[in-house]
Amino acid sequence: MREFVYGNDQQYALLKESLNDHMCHVYGHCTFPSSFSKNAGRIGFEKEGDTYALFIDKGITCSKSNTSQLFRDWLSVGTLRFLDFTDMKVFLKSLKFLY
């Protein structure tokens, strides 16, 4: 997961381009932060029409306090949807506090 949180613009451009196939791209062996209830799991990305979906294994919890409701919803439900790619990128980059 760290690679997405700290990804550079070129890496995000490659991810965005890969999503143009409208398939779900799953990264299966992501190491999660130590504050997560699971050490590792899956993160997925998908372009759905003009919006983007961000997936994570459902039901993970985080021991960090003061997390946003959006972040807690993502962990609980396993999916977030974004109106555009930039919003998804901003969300992922906002997770630096986990590291």
Tab-separated table of C-alpha atoms in Angstrom:
chain	number	residue	atom	x	y	z
A	1	MET	CA	0.000	0.000	0.000
A	2	ARG	CA	2.923	2.277	0.719
A	3	GLU	CA	3.768	2.418	-3.005
A	4	PHE	CA	0.391	4.035	-3.703
A	5	VAL	CA	0.569	6.440	-0.759
A	6	TYR	CA	4.040	7.619	-1.817
A	7	GLY	CA	3.626	7.155	-5.581
A	8	ASN	CA	4.979	9.850	-7.882
A	9	ASP	CA	3.109	11.570	-10.715
A	10	GLN	CA	4.584	9.264	-13.351
A	11	GLN	CA	3.487	6.155	-11.454
A	12	TYR	CA	-0.015	7.563	-11.055
A	13	ALA	CA	-0.132	8.412	-14.776
A	14	LEU	CA	0.712	4.780	-15.570
A	15	LEU	CA	-1.986	3.557	-13.181
A	16	LYS	CA	-4.569	5.889	-14.710
A	17	GLU	CA	-3.653	4.757	-18.221
A	18	SER	CA	-3.911	1.087	-17.235
A	19	LEU	CA	-7.449	1.648	-15.921
A	20	ASN	CA	-8.713	2.709	-19.336
A	21	ASP	CA	-9.411	-0.967	-20.038
A	22	HIS	CA	-12.281	-0.770	-17.468
A	23	MET	CA	-11.011	-3.943	-15.797
A	24	CYS	CA	-10.355	-4.305	-12.075
A	25	HIS	CA	-6.626	-4.158	-11.349
A	26	VAL	CA	-5.845	-5.978	-8.105
A	27	TYR	CA	-2.539	-5.760	-6.277
A	28	GLY	CA	-2.589	-8.911	-4.210
A	29	HIS	CA	0.338	-8.791	-1.850
A	30	CYS	CA	0.230	-5.288	-0.422
A	31	THR	CA	1.878	-4.859	2.947
A	32	PHE	CA	-0.404	-2.845	5.194
A	33	PRO	CA	0.702	-0.365	7.874
A	34	SER	CA	1.356	-1.803	11.333
A	35	SER	CA	-1.762	-0.023	12.644
A	36	PHE	CA	-3.999	-2.245	10.464
A	37	SER	CA	-5.641	-5.397	11.818
A	38	LYS	CA	-4.131	-7.377	8.918
A	39	ASN	CA	-0.467	-7.333	7.893
A	40	ALA	CA	-1.130	-7.740	4.178
A	41	GLY	CA	-3.942	-7.967	1.686
A	42	ARG	CA	-5.341	-6.712	-1.584
A	43	ILE	CA	-5.988	-3.273	-3.026
A	44	GLY	CA	-7.825	-2.818	-6.296
A	45	PHE	CA	-8.566	-0.052	-8.765
A	46	GLU	CA	-11.213	0.169	-11.453
A	47	LYS	CA	-12.548	2.770	-13.843
A	48	GLU	CA	-16.349	2.600	-13.918
A	49	GLY	CA	-17.610	4.851	-16.699
A	50	ASP	CA	-16.293	8.295	-15.779
A	51	THR	CA	-15.723	7.431	-12.118
A	52	TYR	CA	-13.100	5.405	-10.281
A	53	ALA	CA	-13.396	2.762	-7.583
A	54	LEU	CA	-10.803	1.962	-4.944
A	55	PHE	CA	-11.055	-1.425	-3.229
A	56	ILE	CA	-9.419	-2.945	-0.171
A	57	ASP	CA	-10.067	-6.229	1.613
A	58	LYS	CA	-13.276	-5.666	3.564
A	59	GLY	CA	-13.399	-5.430	7.352
A	60	ILE	CA	-9.897	-4.237	8.156
A	61	THR	CA	-9.586	-1.977	11.175
A	62	CYS	CA	-6.985	0.647	12.032
A	63	SER	CA	-5.754	1.412	15.544
A	64	LYS	CA	-4.845	5.033	14.689
A	65	SER	CA	-7.153	7.599	16.228
A	66	ASN	CA	-8.385	10.741	14.497
A	67	THR	CA	-8.925	9.076	11.117
A	68	SER	CA	-11.482	10.486	8.723
A	69	GLN	CA	-14.917	8.958	8.312
A	70	LEU	CA	-14.106	8.393	4.639
A	71	PHE	CA	-11.046	6.337	5.580
A	72	ARG	CA	-12.994	4.313	8.176
A	73	ASP	CA	-15.757	3.684	5.622
A	74	TRP	CA	-13.199	2.439	3.096
A	75	LEU	CA	-11.798	-0.067	5.570
A	76	SER	CA	-15.220	-1.171	6.772
A	77	VAL	CA	-17.061	-1.426	3.449
A	78	GLY	CA	-14.066	-2.216	1.262
A	79	THR	CA	-14.929	0.233	-1.530
A	80	LEU	CA	-14.778	3.951	-2.206
A	81	ARG	CA	-15.936	5.632	-5.392
A	82	PHE	CA	-14.453	8.860	-6.714
A	83	LEU	CA	-15.749	11.304	-9.313
A	84	ASP	CA	-12.333	11.529	-10.919
A	85	PHE	CA	-8.860	10.042	-10.752
A	86	THR	CA	-7.368	13.098	-9.049
A	87	ASP	CA	-9.732	12.712	-6.084
A	88	MET	CA	-8.645	9.093	-5.666
A	89	LYS	CA	-4.977	10.094	-5.873
A	90	VAL	CA	-5.463	12.844	-3.263
A	91	PHE	CA	-7.173	10.358	-0.936
A	92	LEU	CA	-4.347	7.838	-1.232
A	93	LYS	CA	-1.665	10.482	-0.711
A	94	SER	CA	-3.538	11.702	2.388
A	95	LEU	CA	-2.793	8.344	4.044
A	96	LYS	CA	0.844	9.247	4.740
A	97	PHE	CA	-0.079	9.609	8.414
A	98	LEU	CA	-0.257	5.791	8.523
A	99	TYR	CA	3.490	5.576	7.961
